[in-house]
Amino acid sequence: MITIKEIAKLANVSPGTVDRVIHNRKGVSEKTAQRIRQILKEHDFKVNRIAQSLAMKKKYTIAVLLPNHDEENQFWKNPLEGIQKAKEEVMSFGVDVKTFSFDQKSPKSYVASFELLLKTNPQGVVLVPTFKKETKELTKVLLKKEIPFIFLNIALTGHENLCFVGQDSFKSGYLAAKLMQLCLNENDHILTVHSRPNLSNVNNISQRIEGFDHYFKEQKLNNTNHKIEVEDFWDAEKFTEKIASLLQKQTKIKGIFVPNSRAHIIAKHIEGMRGRIPYLIGFDITDHNSRALIDGKITFLISQKPFQQGYRSVSSLSKFLLYKTPPQSEILSPIEIITKENLPNGQQKEYAIFP
Amino acid sequence: MITIKEIAKLANVSPGTVDRVIHNRKGVSEKTAQRIRQILKEHDFKVNRIAQSLAMKKKYTIAVLLPNHDEENQFWKNPLEGIQKAKEEVMSFGVDVKTFSFDQKSPKSYVASFELLLKTNPQGVVLVPTFKKETKELTKVLLKKEIPFIFLNIALTGHENLCFVGQDSFKSGYLAAKLMQLCLNENDHILTVHSRPNLSNVNNISQRIEGFDHYFKEQKLNNTNHKIEVEDFWDAEKFTEKIASLLQKQTKIKGIFVPNSRAHIIAKHIEGMRGRIPYLIGFDITDHNSRALIDGKITFLISQKPFQQGYRSVSSLSKFLLYKTPPQSEILSPIEIITKENLPNGQQKEYAIFP
DNA sequence: ATTTTTATCGTGTGCGCACACGAAATCAAT
DNA sequence: ATTGATTTCGTGTGCGCACACGATAAAAAT
C-alpha cells in the first residue's frame, strides 16, 4: 500500500500538495495536479482509512428516531440492536449515535421526540417515518437545516431522503403467496387476517397484502381469499368469535395469511379448534413467533433482517458523512423464508463488521 | 473515549507504564499495576482499535487454499469474492492475504499448491480440506510450524483446526426434505440424484442426503425415495437414458432432490419430457441454477451464503492474529431458502463491513 | 522598481497507540 | 562503600493522514 509520502517523492512535491490533489482542494497548479493524478492512478493509491480516521478530528453526531418496543410489540428491538452495534463500530471513526424513541400509536410523541433529537445538533438523521403527515413537517425542518436523513423500514416517497433502508414489502407478500400456493391444493380457501389500518405501518402491511393478492391474480388461481379485519388482536373474545365462526362456516379454509408480526396470536387462538390445523404464514422473527414456529403452529415466517436494517442505516449514513460517498437510494434486505428447520438459533446478529 | 495518556495522568505515571499494564507486559511493580488496573476499570478504558492498528508495525500474512472455479463448476467463485473483499478490508490493519487454488479432482495439485503456499511464510492459513488423507499431512506440517488454520466449507474432524466456517450440511438436507414434503402428496415418490462419491466434497453431500433421509424417517412418512448415481452429469446420453427410463417407469416420482450444485443440469435434461414437471430442489445460487430457478424449472434452492463464508474465514483469522481473540469453534452460516420470488438480484454480496 | 496581491507549494503538528531505548531507582554482591 | 545486576519506569519516535500555518514564487498593481 503506497503512501502519500511516497507519492510525493515520486512527483517531486511535498506530501501536502499530494493531499491537496487527492481531496480536490485548491492551491495546486493544473500542471502538477495532473502529474500527481497520473502517478496516483498508476500506483492505484487508496487512502488508508485507518490513518485517515485517526487524523480526522471532525466529529459527527447521528440521531436516530424509531418506535419503542415492549412485550406486546417486540419488533423494534432488533433494529435497535443493529443500531447499537453500528454505534460501537463507528465510534472509533469519530461518529456518535444518539437514539430517540416514540410511541407507535402517538403522533404527538413522534414529534416531541423529534424536537428533543434536534437539540443534539446532529449532522445526520435516521428515522422511521411512521406518520405520514407529521413526517412532512419534520423533513421540512431537516431540509432547511440541510441535515441529510435516511428512512428506515417505511418507504415514504417524495421526501428527498438520502436513501431508504428496508425491504420490498410488495415482493415479500408476493413470496408469501407463492409459499401458500405450494401448501394448498387447487380448491382450498385462504384467510387473510389483518389489523384495522391504524395509524402506523400502513404502508408496509398493505403492500404485503397487495403483493399477496397480486400473485394469485397473476397466476390465475382462484382459491377464494376470505378477508377479515381485527381491531385488537388481544381481544380474545371478539377475536375467537370472529375467527372461529368463520373457520367453522368456511371449512375449506386451509391457509391463513397474517401480514404483520402477530401471527403467533392467531396460532394461539386457533390451536384449540377441532380438525386439521391450517397452514399459517406470518412475518418477522419475534420471540413469540419463533416459539409458535418451533411448536409447528406457524408454517412459514418471512423475515426482513431487522438487525441488519438498523445496522445498515447508521453505517451508511456514517459513511456518507465521513467520506461523502452517497449510498444507494434503496438498500433492500433479502426476503428470508424461515421455517422450523432453518430458524437461526440465538439472535441472528451475524456481526457484520471487522473486527 | 478516554486515552492512555489521560489514564497515565490520573495514575501519576507515564503512558508507557499504562501501556505495559494494558498488555500485561513485565516491568511494572505489582503495586502500581494494580492502581492502574483500577483506574482502567473505573473509566472503562477500551483501546482505540484505529490508533492501535496504525501503530502496530507487525505485519501478518494469511494464505488461503481453495478449489478453483470454471464455467462448469462455479461454486467457488463466490467464496473467493468474499475472501477478496475481506482482503481489502484487513489490508489497512496490516494483514496481507494470498490465495492459492487447486484442481478439485487432483489431490496432487492440492498438495502442490500447499507447498507454494508455505513459501509465503504465512502466520495463518485458511483451507478447504477437500482431500481427507492429504489434509492430514498438511495439518501435520502446520501444527509443527505452529501456524493456526481454519477449515472452510468442509468440516473435517480431528485436526486441531482453529475453527470451521461453513454450513450445517445435515440440517440443510433436513430442511430440503421438509420443503419437499410440503410440495408432495402422501403417496408421491421422490428421486435423489447424486454424483458418484468422488474424491471431493464427500462430506457435505453425503451429510445432506443423510439429513434428507432422516427427515422422512423421523416424520414416519413413507414416500418411496428412489436413488440414482450419476457418474458424470454432463454425459448427456447416459444421463438422459438413466433418468428418463426411471421417470417413465416410476410415474409416481413427483419430486427430485439434487444434493449438489448441479440441479440445473437435471432441469435441463428433464425439460423435454412429457407430463408434469416434477418439483426440483437443489443447492447453491450459481448462475446456471439462478436461471433455472427463474425459468421455473427449479422449485427451491438452498443457499449457504458462500460469499459470507469466504469473508468470515479471513476476517476471523485476521482478528485472531491481530488481537489474539479466538473465534467460535464453528461459524455456521444460515441455511437460506431461495425461490424464484426471493432470489436476490445481482450478486448477494451484502457488504459486511464498515466502511 | 517597489509594493501588494495572489497562486503555489513546503513544513510541522497531532490523532492514540506500540515499542525501542535509555534513565533512574532498587537490590544484590563484593 | 563501590560496583554490578536487576527492576521499574519515562521519553521519544513513527505509523499515514488532515490540516493549519507559513514560505516562496509568480503575477498584478502602484
mmCIF file of N, CA and C in Angstrom, chain A residues 140-238:
data_model
loop_
_atom_site.group_PDB
_atom_site.id
_atom_site.type_symbol
_atom_site.label_atom_id
_atom_site.label_comp_id
_atom_site.label_asym_id
_atom_site.label_seq_id
_atom_site.Cartn_x
_atom_site.Cartn_y
_atom_site.Cartn_z
ATOM 1 N N LYS A 140 -39.276 18.824 6.447
ATOM 2 C CA LYS A 140 -39.141 20.218 6.029
ATOM 3 C C LYS A 140 -38.069 20.907 6.885
ATOM 4 N N VAL A 141 -38.149 20.662 8.168
ATOM 5 C CA VAL A 141 -37.142 21.222 9.078
ATOM 6 C C VAL A 141 -35.737 20.735 8.716
ATOM 7 N N LEU A 142 -35.630 19.441 8.496
ATOM 8 C CA LEU A 142 -34.315 18.862 8.197
ATOM 9 C C LEU A 142 -33.744 19.439 6.904
ATOM 10 N N LEU A 143 -34.593 19.576 5.922
ATOM 11 C CA LEU A 143 -34.123 20.112 4.651
ATOM 12 C C LEU A 143 -33.647 21.550 4.811
ATOM 13 N N LYS A 144 -34.378 22.299 5.605
ATOM 14 C CA LYS A 144 -33.985 23.686 5.810
ATOM 15 C C LYS A 144 -32.631 23.770 6.513
ATOM 16 N N LYS A 145 -32.444 22.885 7.467
ATOM 17 C CA LYS A 145 -31.173 22.869 8.187
ATOM 18 C C LYS A 145 -30.089 22.125 7.409
ATOM 19 N N GLU A 146 -30.470 21.610 6.256
ATOM 20 C CA GLU A 146 -29.523 20.849 5.422
ATOM 21 C C GLU A 146 -28.920 19.657 6.149
ATOM 22 N N ILE A 147 -29.773 18.992 6.911
ATOM 23 C CA ILE A 147 -29.330 17.768 7.572
ATOM 24 C C ILE A 147 -29.812 16.586 6.739
ATOM 25 N N PRO A 148 -28.882 15.770 6.239
ATOM 26 C CA PRO A 148 -29.312 14.611 5.454
ATOM 27 C C PRO A 148 -30.017 13.571 6.342
ATOM 28 N N PHE A 149 -31.013 12.884 5.772
ATOM 29 C CA PHE A 149 -31.740 11.891 6.572
ATOM 30 C C PHE A 149 -32.063 10.637 5.757
ATOM 31 N N ILE A 150 -32.182 9.556 6.480
ATOM 32 C CA ILE A 150 -32.450 8.248 5.877
ATOM 33 C C ILE A 150 -33.757 7.704 6.447
ATOM 34 N N PHE A 151 -34.574 7.112 5.592
ATOM 35 C CA PHE A 151 -35.781 6.441 6.067
ATOM 36 C C PHE A 151 -35.473 4.985 6.372
ATOM 37 N N LEU A 152 -35.929 4.545 7.515
ATOM 38 C CA LEU A 152 -35.711 3.151 7.913
ATOM 39 C C LEU A 152 -37.044 2.425 7.951
ATOM 40 N N ASN A 153 -37.115 1.310 7.255
ATOM 41 C CA ASN A 153 -38.232 0.370 7.331
ATOM 42 C C ASN A 153 -39.510 0.795 6.606
ATOM 43 N N ILE A 154 -39.797 2.070 6.594
ATOM 44 C CA ILE A 154 -41.006 2.514 5.890
ATOM 45 C C ILE A 154 -40.599 3.427 4.736
ATOM 46 N N ALA A 155 -41.056 3.066 3.563
ATOM 47 C CA ALA A 155 -40.590 3.768 2.364
ATOM 48 C C ALA A 155 -41.583 4.847 1.948
ATOM 49 N N LEU A 156 -41.512 5.992 2.571
ATOM 50 C CA LEU A 156 -42.330 7.100 2.106
ATOM 51 C C LEU A 156 -41.674 7.720 0.880
ATOM 52 N N THR A 157 -42.503 8.219 -0.007
ATOM 53 C CA THR A 157 -41.935 8.820 -1.223
ATOM 54 C C THR A 157 -42.136 10.330 -1.209
ATOM 55 N N GLY A 158 -41.356 10.988 -2.040
ATOM 56 C CA GLY A 158 -41.472 12.434 -2.169
ATOM 57 C C GLY A 158 -40.921 13.200 -0.991
ATOM 58 N N HIS A 159 -39.823 12.739 -0.447
ATOM 59 C CA HIS A 159 -39.288 13.406 0.741
ATOM 60 C C HIS A 159 -37.822 13.771 0.645
ATOM 61 N N GLU A 160 -37.224 13.616 -0.503
ATOM 62 C CA GLU A 160 -35.805 13.941 -0.641
ATOM 63 C C GLU A 160 -34.920 13.296 0.412
ATOM 64 N N ASN A 161 -35.294 12.107 0.800
ATOM 65 C CA ASN A 161 -34.430 11.392 1.757
ATOM 66 C C ASN A 161 -33.203 10.853 1.033
ATOM 67 N N LEU A 162 -32.130 10.782 1.772
ATOM 68 C CA LEU A 162 -30.867 10.319 1.194
ATOM 69 C C LEU A 162 -31.012 8.908 0.660
ATOM 70 N N CYS A 163 -31.666 8.049 1.426
ATOM 71 C CA CYS A 163 -31.967 6.711 0.936
ATOM 72 C C CYS A 163 -32.988 6.021 1.824
ATOM 73 N N PHE A 164 -33.402 4.843 1.389
ATOM 74 C CA PHE A 164 -34.343 4.041 2.166
ATOM 75 C C PHE A 164 -33.691 2.711 2.506
ATOM 76 N N VAL A 165 -33.768 2.332 3.759
ATOM 77 C CA VAL A 165 -33.256 1.029 4.182
ATOM 78 C C VAL A 165 -34.432 0.199 4.662
ATOM 79 N N GLY A 166 -34.680 -0.899 4.010
ATOM 80 C CA GLY A 166 -35.813 -1.721 4.426
ATOM 81 C C GLY A 166 -36.001 -2.900 3.490
ATOM 82 N N GLN A 167 -37.224 -3.330 3.364
ATOM 83 C CA GLN A 167 -37.481 -4.458 2.494
ATOM 84 C C GLN A 167 -38.500 -4.042 1.439
ATOM 85 N N ASP A 168 -38.621 -4.875 0.436
ATOM 86 C CA ASP A 168 -39.632 -4.662 -0.576
ATOM 87 C C ASP A 168 -40.897 -5.377 -0.119
ATOM 88 N N SER A 169 -41.806 -4.622 0.452
ATOM 89 C CA SER A 169 -42.977 -5.239 1.080
ATOM 90 C C SER A 169 -43.860 -5.963 0.070
ATOM 91 N N PHE A 170 -44.008 -5.367 -1.066
ATOM 92 C CA PHE A 170 -44.838 -5.992 -2.099
ATOM 93 C C PHE A 170 -44.295 -7.371 -2.454
ATOM 94 N N LYS A 171 -43.001 -7.398 -2.677
ATOM 95 C CA LYS A 171 -42.358 -8.662 -3.040
ATOM 96 C C LYS A 171 -42.492 -9.713 -1.945
ATOM 97 N N SER A 172 -42.401 -9.267 -0.715
ATOM 98 C CA SER A 172 -42.470 -10.242 0.375
ATOM 99 C C SER A 172 -43.879 -10.814 0.478
ATOM 100 N N GLY A 173 -44.873 -9.991 0.195
ATOM 101 C CA GLY A 173 -46.239 -10.518 0.174
ATOM 102 C C GLY A 173 -46.426 -11.484 -0.981
ATOM 103 N N TYR A 174 -45.824 -11.117 -2.081
ATOM 104 C CA TYR A 174 -45.869 -11.957 -3.276
ATOM 105 C C TYR A 174 -45.269 -13.333 -2.983
ATOM 106 N N LEU A 175 -44.136 -13.300 -2.300
ATOM 107 C CA LEU A 175 -43.477 -14.549 -1.933
ATOM 108 C C LEU A 175 -44.346 -15.373 -1.000
ATOM 109 N N ALA A 176 -44.984 -14.693 -0.061
ATOM 110 C CA ALA A 176 -45.863 -15.398 0.874
ATOM 111 C C ALA A 176 -46.948 -16.144 0.111
ATOM 112 N N ALA A 177 -47.441 -15.509 -0.930
ATOM 113 C CA ALA A 177 -48.487 -16.135 -1.729
ATOM 114 C C ALA A 177 -47.965 -17.394 -2.417
ATOM 115 N N LYS A 178 -46.757 -17.275 -2.947
ATOM 116 C CA LYS A 178 -46.162 -18.433 -3.597
ATOM 117 C C LYS A 178 -46.049 -19.613 -2.629
ATOM 118 N N LEU A 179 -45.590 -19.317 -1.439
ATOM 119 C CA LEU A 179 -45.445 -20.382 -0.449
ATOM 120 C C LEU A 179 -46.805 -20.952 -0.081
ATOM 121 N N MET A 180 -47.767 -20.074 0.019
ATOM 122 C CA MET A 180 -49.112 -20.522 0.346
ATOM 123 C C MET A 180 -49.628 -21.469 -0.730
ATOM 124 N N GLN A 181 -49.376 -21.080 -1.952
ATOM 125 C CA GLN A 181 -49.857 -21.914 -3.044
ATOM 126 C C GLN A 181 -49.232 -23.303 -3.005
ATOM 127 N N LEU A 182 -47.951 -23.329 -2.653
ATOM 128 C CA LEU A 182 -47.258 -24.612 -2.581
ATOM 129 C C LEU A 182 -47.914 -25.530 -1.552
ATOM 130 N N CYS A 183 -48.437 -24.929 -0.491
ATOM 131 C CA CYS A 183 -49.022 -25.716 0.580
ATOM 132 C C CYS A 183 -50.413 -26.214 0.228
ATOM 133 N N LEU A 184 -51.095 -25.472 -0.613
ATOM 134 C CA LEU A 184 -52.517 -25.727 -0.811
ATOM 135 C C LEU A 184 -52.818 -26.564 -2.045
ATOM 136 N N ASN A 185 -53.991 -27.122 -2.051
ATOM 137 C CA ASN A 185 -54.493 -27.741 -3.259
ATOM 138 C C ASN A 185 -55.380 -26.734 -3.986
ATOM 139 N N GLU A 186 -55.843 -27.152 -5.133
ATOM 140 C CA GLU A 186 -56.488 -26.187 -6.026
ATOM 141 C C GLU A 186 -57.693 -25.471 -5.436
ATOM 142 N N ASN A 187 -58.502 -26.229 -4.732
ATOM 143 C CA ASN A 187 -59.765 -25.634 -4.329
ATOM 144 C C ASN A 187 -59.815 -25.162 -2.885
ATOM 145 N N ASP A 188 -58.649 -25.189 -2.240
ATOM 146 C CA ASP A 188 -58.611 -24.740 -0.844
ATOM 147 C C ASP A 188 -58.822 -23.236 -0.761
ATOM 148 N N HIS A 189 -59.363 -22.825 0.370
ATOM 149 C CA HIS A 189 -59.590 -21.402 0.589
ATOM 150 C C HIS A 189 -58.487 -20.804 1.465
ATOM 151 N N ILE A 190 -58.409 -19.494 1.428
ATOM 152 C CA ILE A 190 -57.399 -18.774 2.200
ATOM 153 C C ILE A 190 -58.085 -17.749 3.093
ATOM 154 N N LEU A 191 -57.462 -17.479 4.210
ATOM 155 C CA LEU A 191 -57.963 -16.408 5.079
ATOM 156 C C LEU A 191 -56.855 -15.382 5.303
ATOM 157 N N THR A 192 -57.141 -14.150 5.035
ATOM 158 C CA THR A 192 -56.186 -13.083 5.316
ATOM 159 C C THR A 192 -56.669 -12.299 6.534
ATOM 160 N N VAL A 193 -55.847 -12.273 7.556
ATOM 161 C CA VAL A 193 -56.225 -11.574 8.789
ATOM 162 C C VAL A 193 -55.390 -10.328 8.934
ATOM 163 N N HIS A 194 -56.003 -9.185 8.830
ATOM 164 C CA HIS A 194 -55.184 -8.005 9.065
ATOM 165 C C HIS A 194 -55.833 -7.086 10.079
ATOM 166 N N SER A 195 -54.969 -6.334 10.717
ATOM 167 C CA SER A 195 -55.470 -5.433 11.738
ATOM 168 C C SER A 195 -56.099 -4.231 11.050
ATOM 169 N N ARG A 196 -56.945 -3.561 11.767
ATOM 170 C CA ARG A 196 -57.541 -2.348 11.226
ATOM 171 C C ARG A 196 -56.434 -1.389 10.823
ATOM 172 N N PRO A 197 -56.499 -0.892 9.637
ATOM 173 C CA PRO A 197 -55.460 0.052 9.232
ATOM 174 C C PRO A 197 -55.383 1.214 10.213
ATOM 175 N N ASN A 198 -54.545 1.030 11.208
ATOM 176 C CA ASN A 198 -54.398 2.115 12.182
ATOM 177 C C ASN A 198 -53.362 3.102 11.662
ATOM 178 N N LEU A 199 -52.859 3.881 12.513
ATOM 179 C CA LEU A 199 -52.000 4.962 12.052
ATOM 180 C C LEU A 199 -50.663 4.495 11.497
ATOM 181 N N SER A 200 -50.126 3.465 12.095
ATOM 182 C CA SER A 200 -48.741 3.136 11.765
ATOM 183 C C SER A 200 -48.633 1.965 10.810
ATOM 184 N N ASN A 201 -47.512 1.937 10.160
ATOM 185 C CA ASN A 201 -47.145 0.793 9.341
ATOM 186 C C ASN A 201 -48.120 0.496 8.221
ATOM 187 N N VAL A 202 -48.982 1.427 7.925
ATOM 188 C CA VAL A 202 -49.986 1.198 6.898
ATOM 189 C C VAL A 202 -49.325 0.746 5.610
ATOM 190 N N ASN A 203 -48.293 1.459 5.284
ATOM 191 C CA ASN A 203 -47.605 1.191 4.044
ATOM 192 C C ASN A 203 -47.194 -0.260 3.889
ATOM 193 N N ASN A 204 -46.284 -0.655 4.769
ATOM 194 C CA ASN A 204 -45.720 -1.986 4.637
ATOM 195 C C ASN A 204 -46.793 -3.055 4.540
ATOM 196 N N ILE A 205 -47.729 -3.002 5.443
ATOM 197 C CA ILE A 205 -48.684 -4.102 5.539
ATOM 198 C C ILE A 205 -49.642 -4.138 4.363
ATOM 199 N N SER A 206 -50.084 -2.986 3.947
ATOM 200 C CA SER A 206 -50.999 -3.014 2.804
ATOM 201 C C SER A 206 -50.256 -3.444 1.545
ATOM 202 N N GLN A 207 -48.986 -3.096 1.475
ATOM 203 C CA GLN A 207 -48.211 -3.542 0.314
ATOM 204 C C GLN A 207 -48.021 -5.049 0.314
ATOM 205 N N ARG A 208 -47.860 -5.610 1.513
ATOM 206 C CA ARG A 208 -47.750 -7.069 1.581
ATOM 207 C C ARG A 208 -49.025 -7.716 1.065
ATOM 208 N N ILE A 209 -50.148 -7.161 1.476
ATOM 209 C CA ILE A 209 -51.422 -7.722 1.038
ATOM 210 C C ILE A 209 -51.575 -7.591 -0.469
ATOM 211 N N GLU A 210 -51.175 -6.446 -0.967
ATOM 212 C CA GLU A 210 -51.249 -6.257 -2.418
ATOM 213 C C GLU A 210 -50.389 -7.277 -3.155
ATOM 214 N N GLY A 211 -49.180 -7.472 -2.654
ATOM 215 C CA GLY A 211 -48.287 -8.438 -3.280
ATOM 216 C C GLY A 211 -48.882 -9.834 -3.240
ATOM 217 N N PHE A 212 -49.469 -10.150 -2.113
ATOM 218 C CA PHE A 212 -50.079 -11.472 -1.942
ATOM 219 C C PHE A 212 -51.192 -11.680 -2.956
ATOM 220 N N ASP A 213 -52.072 -10.710 -3.009
ATOM 221 C CA ASP A 213 -53.211 -10.837 -3.919
ATOM 222 C C ASP A 213 -52.757 -10.865 -5.373
ATOM 223 N N HIS A 214 -51.737 -10.062 -5.626
ATOM 224 C CA HIS A 214 -51.262 -9.982 -6.998
ATOM 225 C C HIS A 214 -50.781 -11.333 -7.521
ATOM 226 N N TYR A 215 -50.136 -12.071 -6.634
ATOM 227 C CA TYR A 215 -49.630 -13.379 -7.057
ATOM 228 C C TYR A 215 -50.766 -14.279 -7.535
ATOM 229 N N PHE A 216 -51.805 -14.328 -6.742
ATOM 230 C CA PHE A 216 -52.902 -15.232 -7.111
ATOM 231 C C PHE A 216 -53.609 -14.765 -8.383
ATOM 232 N N LYS A 217 -53.704 -13.446 -8.521
ATOM 233 C CA LYS A 217 -54.310 -12.940 -9.738
ATOM 234 C C LYS A 217 -53.437 -13.302 -10.940
ATOM 235 N N GLU A 218 -52.159 -13.003 -10.797
ATOM 236 C CA GLU A 218 -51.223 -13.206 -11.882
ATOM 237 C C GLU A 218 -51.179 -14.668 -12.335
ATOM 238 N N GLN A 219 -51.201 -15.555 -11.358
ATOM 239 C CA GLN A 219 -51.121 -16.973 -11.679
ATOM 240 C C GLN A 219 -52.479 -17.544 -12.080
ATOM 241 N N LYS A 220 -53.462 -16.671 -12.070
ATOM 242 C CA LYS A 220 -54.825 -17.086 -12.436
ATOM 243 C C LYS A 220 -55.315 -18.252 -11.594
ATOM 244 N N LEU A 221 -55.032 -18.145 -10.348
ATOM 245 C CA LEU A 221 -55.528 -19.152 -9.409
ATOM 246 C C LEU A 221 -56.831 -18.627 -8.846
ATOM 247 N N ASN A 222 -57.728 -19.509 -8.565
ATOM 248 C CA ASN A 222 -58.952 -18.986 -7.991
ATOM 249 C C ASN A 222 -59.309 -19.594 -6.646
ATOM 250 N N ASN A 223 -58.292 -19.653 -5.811
ATOM 251 C CA ASN A 223 -58.573 -20.006 -4.423
ATOM 252 C C ASN A 223 -59.280 -18.813 -3.801
ATOM 253 N N THR A 224 -60.398 -19.068 -3.177
ATOM 254 C CA THR A 224 -61.116 -17.977 -2.528
ATOM 255 C C THR A 224 -60.297 -17.419 -1.368
ATOM 256 N N ASN A 225 -60.215 -16.115 -1.285
ATOM 257 C CA ASN A 225 -59.456 -15.477 -0.206
ATOM 258 C C ASN A 225 -60.414 -14.676 0.672
ATOM 259 N N HIS A 226 -60.701 -15.233 1.833
ATOM 260 C CA HIS A 226 -61.552 -14.525 2.795
ATOM 261 C C HIS A 226 -60.718 -13.483 3.510
ATOM 262 N N LYS A 227 -61.278 -12.319 3.724
ATOM 263 C CA LYS A 227 -60.512 -11.300 4.435
ATOM 264 C C LYS A 227 -61.254 -10.894 5.685
ATOM 265 N N ILE A 228 -60.500 -10.736 6.717
ATOM 266 C CA ILE A 228 -61.125 -10.374 7.978
ATOM 267 C C ILE A 228 -60.309 -9.268 8.620
ATOM 268 N N GLU A 229 -60.997 -8.337 9.199
ATOM 269 C CA GLU A 229 -60.313 -7.245 9.883
ATOM 270 C C GLU A 229 -60.474 -7.398 11.382
ATOM 271 N N VAL A 230 -59.377 -7.317 12.074
ATOM 272 C CA VAL A 230 -59.418 -7.446 13.528
ATOM 273 C C VAL A 230 -58.961 -6.137 14.127
ATOM 274 N N GLU A 231 -59.745 -5.640 15.038
ATOM 275 C CA GLU A 231 -59.364 -4.353 15.612
ATOM 276 C C GLU A 231 -58.255 -4.503 16.631
ATOM 277 N N ASP A 232 -58.474 -5.418 17.532
ATOM 278 C CA ASP A 232 -57.465 -5.639 18.568
ATOM 279 C C ASP A 232 -57.148 -7.119 18.652
ATOM 280 N N PHE A 233 -55.924 -7.424 18.328
ATOM 281 C CA PHE A 233 -55.541 -8.828 18.292
ATOM 282 C C PHE A 233 -55.698 -9.513 19.637
ATOM 283 N N TRP A 234 -55.594 -8.742 20.687
ATOM 284 C CA TRP A 234 -55.597 -9.363 22.005
ATOM 285 C C TRP A 234 -56.980 -9.439 22.643
ATOM 286 N N ASP A 235 -57.949 -8.925 21.962
ATOM 287 C CA ASP A 235 -59.300 -9.017 22.494
ATOM 288 C C ASP A 235 -59.827 -10.419 22.206
ATOM 289 N N ALA A 236 -59.471 -11.318 23.087
ATOM 290 C CA ALA A 236 -59.635 -12.748 22.830
ATOM 291 C C ALA A 236 -61.069 -13.122 22.453
ATOM 292 N N GLU A 237 -62.018 -12.568 23.173
ATOM 293 C CA GLU A 237 -63.405 -12.999 22.957
ATOM 294 C C GLU A 237 -63.894 -12.652 21.561
ATOM 295 N N LYS A 238 -63.845 -11.390 21.282
ATOM 296 C CA LYS A 238 -64.276 -10.952 19.960
ATOM 297 C C LYS A 238 -63.528 -11.706 18.874
#
